[in-house]
Amino acid sequence: MKLSHRITHITGGGSDGWDVFYKARRMIADGVPVTELTIGEHDIGTSRAILDAMHDAAVGGHTGYAMVPGTDALRKTVAARIAARTGVPTTADNILITPGGQAALYAAHTAVCNPGDTAAYIDPYYATYPGTIRGASAVPKAIVTSPDTAFQPTADALKAQTKGAKSLLVNTPNNPTGVVYSAATLHAIADACIANDLWLISDEVYDTQVWEGAHISPRSLPGMADRTLVVGSMSKSHAMTGSRVGWICGPADAIEQIVNLATHTTYGVAGFIQDAADFALNQGDAVEEEVAAPFRRRQALTMQALAGQNVIRAVPAQGAMYVMLDIRATGMSGEGFANALLDAEQIAVMPGESFGQAAAGHIRVAMTIADDRYVDALSRLIAFAAMKAA
Ligand SMILES: Cc1ncc(COP(=O)(O)O)c(C=O)c1O
């Protein structure tokens, strides 16, 4: 029996660029002690206090169907957090709770794109973006950035390449580059959205991981609140990746319509998970800083490790749990380097090519292991690059 074009074309055919990752997983299964610097998973689990809140909520009876848009308490808490951080008036009516940021990304594209509409996104990109767009029956269009502008899109490219599109998806702090978009870039994004009448889908799941400067939500820029859907998540801010809880924040009338999509797809998020998320958010900024602290520390350790050599160049990054390293001086592709590093040193990193064409000749390192092991892996990686470049 034939399946729909929508489902059979989600991956876009061909390799998904994750071969090195799968190879590392196979080696680990075979007992090889691989140092894993591939995916965005914290080396700490969800905190005991949050798990206790989850347990108490479940034992207390919050195990039935929860309200589809989210519990009133969590929607209000998320709205208050966004209002306080961005200055944009935000109420529970602006919030839909979703099973993670990924479900929010899909719901947002489904909400704003008709089948066949063009949905733009920035390359390098988080691996699921093109597939999410295709899954929503829209047509992905990459705006390819350059390492020369630290992978920030330029005003000219944004305006020219989003003509005729329905939406633009941006992500700051950025996965995979760790770059935090400058105020100038964000204004250029807003200008392009207004000039070309686009919806902006703003993926802000790393908003608590900023090492330098500040996170600016583009929803707060003039004229943007009515055309922006913000994607948020508890995954990175509270080490709750497995709990699958996130949100969309947008205009109340849009949220009301997207609730209809939730009713007919996910039917909401487990009540006890939402109670735990509400508890977690009410613990305040200190808890978020505690979860982010290891990555802040390891970013500094990365810069220290790279000082005094000139084979590997770090993309100047200000946030998120990754560093993107330019290894072009070795003469290798990101994929070639990552494969050779895995074979020679049993260190697994992601090739830049896994995240689009802009990051070719780069590797992404997830700073997700204990500091001492991280520093050791980095020094072996640097020595390996020097050997290849010689
Ligand atoms: C940029 C970006 N957006 C969205 C997500 C999805 O996060 P989740 O579905 O766990 O909230 C991730 C996960 O790694 C990500 O890196």
Short mmCIF file of C-alpha atoms and ligand atoms in Angstrom, two decimals:
data_model
loop_
_atom_site.label_atom_id
_atom_site.label_comp_id
_atom_site.label_asym_id
_atom_site.label_seq_id
_atom_site.Cartn_x
_atom_site.Cartn_y
_atom_site.Cartn_z
CA MET A 1 0.00 0.00 0.00
CA LYS A 2 1.24 3.42 -0.87
CA LEU A 3 1.90 5.96 1.86
CA SER A 4 1.44 9.69 1.49
CA HIS A 5 4.01 11.90 -0.18
CA ARG A 6 4.08 13.93 3.06
CA ILE A 7 5.26 11.00 5.17
CA THR A 8 7.61 9.41 2.64
CA HIS A 9 9.34 12.71 1.92
CA ILE A 10 9.91 13.92 5.49
CA THR A 11 13.60 13.03 5.43
CA GLY A 12 14.09 14.41 1.91
CA GLY A 13 15.71 11.11 0.83
CA GLY A 14 19.40 10.23 0.93
CA SER A 15 21.61 10.20 3.99
CA ASP A 16 20.44 12.19 7.00
CA GLY A 17 24.04 13.22 7.74
CA TRP A 18 24.08 11.36 11.05
CA ASP A 19 26.29 8.44 9.91
CA VAL A 20 29.10 9.29 12.35
CA PHE A 21 26.60 9.41 15.21
CA TYR A 22 25.16 5.98 14.33
CA LYS A 23 28.66 4.56 13.92
CA ALA A 24 29.58 5.82 17.41
CA ARG A 25 26.44 4.24 18.82
CA ARG A 26 27.34 0.89 17.22
CA MET A 27 30.88 1.09 18.63
CA ILE A 28 29.48 1.79 22.12
CA ALA A 29 27.12 -1.18 21.78
CA ASP A 30 30.18 -3.31 20.87
CA GLY A 31 31.90 -2.21 24.09
CA VAL A 32 34.28 0.42 22.65
CA PRO A 33 34.78 3.27 25.19
CA VAL A 34 33.73 6.15 22.92
CA THR A 35 33.82 9.71 24.27
CA GLU A 36 30.44 11.06 23.17
CA LEU A 37 30.32 14.74 22.20
CA THR A 38 27.44 14.44 19.76
CA ILE A 39 23.96 15.25 21.02
CA GLY A 40 22.46 18.00 23.17
CA GLU A 41 21.77 15.97 26.28
CA HIS A 42 22.99 17.26 29.66
CA ASP A 43 25.34 15.12 31.72
CA ILE A 44 23.05 15.72 34.70
CA GLY A 45 19.53 14.30 34.85
CA THR A 46 16.35 16.13 35.82
CA SER A 47 16.74 17.37 39.40
CA ARG A 48 15.41 15.38 42.34
CA ALA A 49 13.17 18.30 43.37
CA ILE A 50 11.47 18.39 39.96
CA LEU A 51 11.06 14.59 39.97
CA ASP A 52 9.53 14.80 43.46
CA ALA A 53 7.05 17.42 42.20
CA MET A 54 6.20 15.11 39.28
CA HIS A 55 5.74 12.16 41.62
CA ASP A 56 3.60 14.14 44.05
CA ALA A 57 1.39 15.40 41.21
CA ALA A 58 0.93 11.91 39.80
CA VAL A 59 0.24 10.30 43.17
CA GLY A 60 -2.02 13.23 43.98
CA GLY A 61 -4.21 12.20 41.06
CA HIS A 62 -3.14 14.41 38.16
CA THR A 63 -3.01 11.41 35.81
CA GLY A 64 -6.20 11.92 33.80
CA TYR A 65 -6.63 13.97 30.64
CA ALA A 66 -5.23 17.42 31.15
CA MET A 67 -6.64 20.53 29.51
CA VAL A 68 -5.51 20.49 25.85
CA PRO A 69 -4.08 24.05 25.78
CA GLY A 70 -2.17 23.31 28.99
CA THR A 71 -3.05 23.72 32.65
CA ASP A 72 -4.08 27.24 33.65
CA ALA A 73 -1.23 27.32 36.17
CA LEU A 74 1.52 26.43 33.70
CA ARG A 75 0.18 28.69 30.94
CA LYS A 76 0.11 31.59 33.41
CA THR A 77 3.61 30.84 34.68
CA VAL A 78 5.05 30.63 31.17
CA ALA A 79 3.26 33.85 30.18
CA ALA A 80 4.56 35.69 33.23
CA ARG A 81 8.11 34.47 32.57
CA ILE A 82 7.98 35.65 28.96
CA ALA A 83 6.42 39.01 29.90
CA ALA A 84 9.07 39.60 32.57
CA ARG A 85 11.97 38.68 30.27
CA THR A 86 10.82 40.44 27.11
CA GLY A 87 8.59 43.29 28.29
CA VAL A 88 5.87 42.15 25.86
CA PRO A 89 2.44 41.91 27.55
CA THR A 90 1.71 38.16 27.57
CA THR A 91 -1.16 36.22 29.16
CA ALA A 92 -2.19 32.57 29.34
CA ASP A 93 -4.21 33.13 26.12
CA ASN A 94 -0.92 33.63 24.28
CA ILE A 95 0.40 30.21 25.36
CA LEU A 96 -0.16 26.65 24.18
CA ILE A 97 1.70 23.95 26.11
CA THR A 98 3.14 21.30 23.76
CA PRO A 99 4.96 17.95 24.10
CA GLY A 100 8.38 19.62 23.75
CA GLY A 101 9.77 22.25 21.44
CA GLN A 102 9.77 19.82 18.52
CA ALA A 103 5.97 19.47 18.60
CA ALA A 104 5.76 23.27 18.84
CA LEU A 105 7.93 23.65 15.72
CA TYR A 106 5.65 21.30 13.78
CA ALA A 107 2.45 22.94 15.07
CA ALA A 108 3.77 26.42 14.26
CA HIS A 109 4.60 25.52 10.64
CA THR A 110 1.32 23.68 10.20
CA ALA A 111 -0.48 26.73 11.54
CA VAL A 112 1.07 29.30 9.21
CA CYS A 113 1.87 27.41 5.99
CA ASN A 114 -0.57 26.06 3.43
CA PRO A 115 0.57 22.97 1.49
CA GLY A 116 3.24 24.06 -0.98
CA ASP A 117 4.07 27.35 0.76
CA THR A 118 7.73 28.19 1.17
CA ALA A 119 9.07 28.10 4.72
CA ALA A 120 12.53 29.63 5.06
CA TYR A 121 15.13 28.71 7.68
CA ILE A 122 18.75 29.54 8.34
CA ASP A 123 21.60 27.15 7.42
CA PRO A 124 23.38 25.80 9.53
CA TYR A 125 20.25 24.52 11.19
CA TYR A 126 18.96 22.19 13.90
CA ALA A 127 18.75 18.81 12.20
CA THR A 128 14.96 18.40 12.26
CA TYR A 129 14.08 21.74 10.61
CA PRO A 130 13.75 20.73 6.95
CA GLY A 131 11.87 17.53 7.86
CA THR A 132 9.53 19.41 10.17
CA ILE A 133 8.70 21.81 7.36
CA ARG A 134 8.16 18.98 4.86
CA GLY A 135 6.03 17.16 7.44
CA ALA A 136 3.81 20.25 7.53
CA SER A 137 3.50 19.98 3.70
CA ALA A 138 5.46 23.19 3.17
CA VAL A 139 8.61 23.57 1.08
CA PRO A 140 11.86 24.20 3.00
CA LYS A 141 14.14 26.95 1.74
CA ALA A 142 17.58 27.34 3.32
CA ILE A 143 19.18 30.74 3.69
CA VAL A 144 22.83 29.74 3.67
CA THR A 145 25.04 31.81 5.97
CA SER A 146 28.83 32.02 6.06
CA PRO A 147 31.52 31.38 8.66
CA ASP A 148 32.82 34.84 7.69
CA THR A 149 29.79 36.44 9.40
CA ALA A 150 29.91 33.95 12.30
CA PHE A 151 26.92 32.25 10.66
CA GLN A 152 24.64 35.23 11.31
CA PRO A 153 22.35 35.89 8.31
CA THR A 154 22.87 39.22 6.58
CA ALA A 155 20.14 41.82 6.05
CA ASP A 156 20.43 41.54 2.26
CA ALA A 157 20.16 37.76 2.22
CA LEU A 158 17.22 37.79 4.61
CA LYS A 159 15.24 40.26 2.58
CA ALA A 160 16.05 38.85 -0.86
CA GLN A 161 15.72 35.18 -0.02
CA THR A 162 12.46 35.34 1.90
CA LYS A 163 10.54 37.04 -0.92
CA GLY A 164 7.46 34.95 -1.63
CA ALA A 165 7.93 32.79 1.50
CA LYS A 166 5.24 32.40 4.15
CA SER A 167 7.45 31.99 7.18
CA LEU A 168 10.99 32.37 8.46
CA LEU A 169 12.39 30.11 11.18
CA VAL A 170 15.30 31.42 13.26
CA ASN A 171 17.11 30.04 16.29
CA THR A 172 19.09 32.08 18.79
CA PRO A 173 21.07 31.08 20.84
CA ASN A 174 21.87 28.77 17.97
CA ASN A 175 22.22 25.06 17.61
CA PRO A 176 24.62 24.03 16.06
CA THR A 177 26.86 27.12 16.10
CA GLY A 178 26.46 28.47 19.67
CA VAL A 179 26.11 31.92 18.14
CA VAL A 180 23.74 34.42 19.77
CA TYR A 181 22.26 36.74 17.14
CA SER A 182 23.24 40.38 17.50
CA ALA A 183 20.67 43.15 17.86
CA ALA A 184 21.50 44.16 14.27
CA THR A 185 20.76 40.64 12.98
CA LEU A 186 17.49 40.53 14.90
CA HIS A 187 16.42 43.89 13.51
CA ALA A 188 17.28 42.65 10.01
CA ILE A 189 15.13 39.58 10.65
CA ALA A 190 12.24 41.77 11.79
CA ASP A 191 12.68 44.07 8.77
CA ALA A 192 12.58 41.12 6.36
CA CYS A 193 9.46 39.71 8.04
CA ILE A 194 7.66 43.03 7.81
CA ALA A 195 8.85 43.82 4.25
CA ASN A 196 7.88 40.37 2.94
CA ASP A 197 4.84 39.85 5.19
CA LEU A 198 6.20 36.72 6.87
CA TRP A 199 5.38 34.84 10.00
CA LEU A 200 8.46 34.55 12.18
CA ILE A 201 8.92 31.27 14.01
CA SER A 202 11.48 32.01 16.71
CA ASP A 203 13.06 28.94 18.29
CA GLU A 204 14.29 30.09 21.70
CA VAL A 205 14.84 26.76 23.43
CA TYR A 206 18.38 27.81 24.48
CA ASP A 207 17.32 31.18 25.92
CA THR A 208 18.81 30.40 29.34
CA GLN A 209 22.24 29.52 27.92
CA VAL A 210 23.89 32.83 27.10
CA TRP A 211 27.55 33.34 28.05
CA GLU A 212 28.06 36.81 26.66
CA GLY A 213 25.62 39.63 25.92
CA ALA A 214 21.90 38.97 26.25
CA HIS A 215 19.16 36.98 24.58
CA ILE A 216 16.73 39.24 22.73
CA SER A 217 13.43 37.69 21.73
CA PRO A 218 12.52 39.04 18.27
CA ARG A 219 8.86 39.04 19.38
CA SER A 220 9.79 42.12 21.42
CA LEU A 221 10.86 44.16 18.38
CA PRO A 222 8.46 46.79 17.00
CA GLY A 223 5.68 45.31 14.85
CA MET A 224 6.67 41.70 15.59
CA ALA A 225 4.36 40.45 18.37
CA ASP A 226 1.46 39.97 15.92
CA ARG A 227 3.50 37.94 13.45
CA THR A 228 5.75 35.87 15.73
CA LEU A 229 5.32 32.39 17.16
CA VAL A 230 7.96 31.71 19.82
CA VAL A 231 8.97 28.10 20.46
CA GLY A 232 10.08 27.39 24.03
CA SER A 233 10.99 24.27 25.98
CA MET A 234 11.90 22.91 29.40
CA SER A 235 14.37 20.47 27.80
CA LYS A 236 17.51 22.59 27.90
CA SER A 237 16.69 25.12 30.63
CA HIS A 238 15.79 22.50 33.26
CA ALA A 239 17.40 19.30 31.95
CA MET A 240 13.94 17.90 31.26
CA THR A 241 14.58 16.50 27.76
CA GLY A 242 12.67 13.29 28.41
CA SER A 243 9.64 14.96 29.96
CA ARG A 244 8.59 16.41 26.60
CA VAL A 245 7.22 19.75 27.65
CA GLY A 246 7.46 23.03 25.76
CA TRP A 247 5.23 25.76 24.38
CA ILE A 248 4.25 28.11 21.61
CA CYS A 249 3.76 31.76 22.51
CA GLY A 250 1.91 33.87 19.95
CA PRO A 251 -1.09 36.06 19.20
CA ALA A 252 -4.17 34.83 21.13
CA ASP A 253 -6.25 34.23 17.98
CA ALA A 254 -3.47 32.12 16.44
CA ILE A 255 -3.05 30.13 19.66
CA GLU A 256 -6.80 29.48 19.77
CA GLN A 257 -6.57 27.92 16.28
CA ILE A 258 -3.44 25.93 17.09
CA VAL A 259 -5.27 24.45 20.08
CA ASN A 260 -7.54 22.79 17.47
CA LEU A 261 -4.47 21.14 15.96
CA ALA A 262 -3.39 19.95 19.43
CA THR A 263 -6.87 18.56 20.07
CA HIS A 264 -6.61 16.46 16.93
CA THR A 265 -2.99 15.36 17.30
CA THR A 266 -1.40 15.27 20.75
CA TYR A 267 -4.44 15.96 22.94
CA GLY A 268 -2.21 17.84 25.32
CA VAL A 269 0.62 17.07 27.71
CA ALA A 270 0.43 14.83 30.82
CA GLY A 271 -0.88 16.81 33.81
CA PHE A 272 1.80 15.60 36.24
CA ILE A 273 4.51 16.63 33.78
CA GLN A 274 2.95 20.08 33.50
CA ASP A 275 2.77 20.36 37.30
CA ALA A 276 6.47 19.50 37.50
CA ALA A 277 7.27 22.07 34.79
CA ASP A 278 5.28 24.70 36.69
CA PHE A 279 7.14 23.81 39.88
CA ALA A 280 10.48 24.02 38.03
CA LEU A 281 9.76 27.42 36.50
CA ASN A 282 8.71 28.76 39.89
CA GLN A 283 12.11 27.85 41.35
CA GLY A 284 13.41 30.99 39.65
CA ASP A 285 16.50 32.01 37.73
CA ALA A 286 19.07 30.46 40.09
CA VAL A 287 18.00 26.93 39.14
CA GLU A 288 18.26 27.77 35.44
CA GLU A 289 21.71 29.24 35.98
CA GLU A 290 22.75 26.08 37.82
CA VAL A 291 21.67 23.91 34.86
CA ALA A 292 23.47 26.23 32.40
CA ALA A 293 26.67 26.63 34.50
CA PRO A 294 28.55 23.52 33.26
CA PHE A 295 28.25 24.71 29.65
CA ARG A 296 29.37 28.23 30.54
CA ARG A 297 32.40 26.69 32.27
CA ARG A 298 33.20 24.31 29.42
CA GLN A 299 32.92 27.08 26.85
CA ALA A 300 35.67 28.91 28.75
CA LEU A 301 37.68 25.67 28.99
CA THR A 302 37.36 25.28 25.22
CA MET A 303 38.80 28.75 24.61
CA GLN A 304 41.68 27.99 26.99
CA ALA A 305 42.41 24.70 25.25
CA LEU A 306 42.42 26.34 21.81
CA ALA A 307 44.67 29.23 22.81
CA GLY A 308 48.23 28.94 21.51
CA GLN A 309 47.46 26.82 18.43
CA ASN A 310 46.30 27.87 15.01
CA VAL A 311 44.96 24.76 13.32
CA ILE A 312 41.48 24.83 14.84
CA ARG A 313 39.49 28.05 14.96
CA ALA A 314 36.41 28.32 17.18
CA VAL A 315 33.41 30.09 15.72
CA PRO A 316 32.95 33.07 18.08
CA ALA A 317 30.01 31.79 20.12
CA GLN A 318 28.12 33.29 23.02
CA GLY A 319 25.66 30.61 24.06
CA ALA A 320 24.11 27.12 23.91
CA MET A 321 25.74 23.82 24.83
CA TYR A 322 27.89 23.46 21.70
CA VAL A 323 31.01 24.84 20.10
CA MET A 324 31.50 24.83 16.36
CA LEU A 325 35.12 24.33 15.34
CA ASP A 326 36.57 25.25 11.96
CA ILE A 327 38.90 22.40 10.96
CA ARG A 328 39.47 23.48 7.33
CA ALA A 329 43.19 23.98 8.02
CA THR A 330 43.48 20.17 8.15
CA GLY A 331 42.34 20.02 4.52
CA MET A 332 39.55 17.63 5.57
CA SER A 333 35.79 17.87 5.40
CA GLY A 334 33.89 17.90 8.68
CA GLU A 335 32.63 14.43 7.86
CA GLY A 336 36.10 13.10 7.01
CA PHE A 337 37.55 14.61 10.16
CA ALA A 338 34.78 13.31 12.43
CA ASN A 339 35.08 9.79 11.00
CA ALA A 340 38.87 9.75 11.29
CA LEU A 341 38.73 11.16 14.85
CA LEU A 342 36.25 8.47 15.86
CA ASP A 343 38.45 5.73 14.40
CA ALA A 344 41.74 7.05 15.78
CA GLU A 345 40.75 8.52 19.15
CA GLN A 346 37.28 7.08 19.84
CA ILE A 347 35.94 10.62 20.17
CA ALA A 348 32.53 11.22 18.56
CA VAL A 349 31.65 14.71 17.32
CA MET A 350 29.12 15.83 14.71
CA PRO A 351 30.33 16.85 11.24
CA GLY A 352 29.24 20.39 10.35
CA GLU A 353 27.74 18.94 7.17
CA SER A 354 25.05 17.27 9.33
CA PHE A 355 23.62 20.76 9.83
CA GLY A 356 23.59 21.97 6.25
CA GLN A 357 26.08 23.22 3.70
CA ALA A 358 27.15 26.40 5.50
CA ALA A 359 29.04 24.48 8.19
CA ALA A 360 31.04 22.25 5.82
CA GLY A 361 34.64 21.93 7.04
CA HIS A 362 33.51 22.34 10.64
CA ILE A 363 32.68 20.00 13.50
CA ARG A 364 30.17 20.55 16.29
CA VAL A 365 31.28 19.58 19.78
CA ALA A 366 28.59 19.11 22.42
CA MET A 367 30.02 20.16 25.80
CA THR A 368 28.11 17.43 27.55
CA ILE A 369 30.61 15.43 29.59
CA ALA A 370 32.38 16.12 32.90
CA ASP A 371 35.01 18.89 32.77
CA ASP A 372 38.10 16.68 33.21
CA ARG A 373 37.01 14.22 30.51
CA TYR A 374 35.99 17.14 28.30
CA VAL A 375 39.39 18.84 28.58
CA ASP A 376 41.17 15.54 27.91
CA ALA A 377 39.02 14.88 24.82
CA LEU A 378 39.64 18.41 23.53
CA SER A 379 43.41 18.12 23.90
CA ARG A 380 43.39 14.81 22.00
CA LEU A 381 41.16 16.36 19.33
CA ILE A 382 43.53 19.33 18.96
CA ALA A 383 46.59 17.08 18.74
CA PHE A 384 44.81 14.96 16.13
CA ALA A 385 43.98 18.06 14.05
CA ALA A 386 47.60 19.29 14.31
CA MET A 387 48.84 15.90 13.11
CA LYS A 388 46.45 15.99 10.13
CA ALA A 389 47.41 19.57 9.24
CA ALA A 390 51.17 18.85 9.38
C1 LIG B 1 17.37 24.33 18.25
C2 LIG B 1 16.48 23.29 18.84
N1 LIG B 1 15.15 23.45 18.73
C3 LIG B 1 14.30 22.55 19.23
C4 LIG B 1 14.76 21.43 19.88
C5 LIG B 1 13.75 20.46 20.38
O1 LIG B 1 13.77 20.39 21.76
P1 LIG B 1 12.66 19.63 22.60
O2 LIG B 1 11.69 19.00 21.64
O3 LIG B 1 13.39 18.64 23.45
O4 LIG B 1 12.02 20.70 23.39
C6 LIG B 1 16.13 21.21 20.01
C7 LIG B 1 16.67 19.99 20.66
O5 LIG B 1 17.83 19.70 20.68
C8 LIG B 1 17.03 22.17 19.48
O6 LIG B 1 18.35 22.03 19.56
#
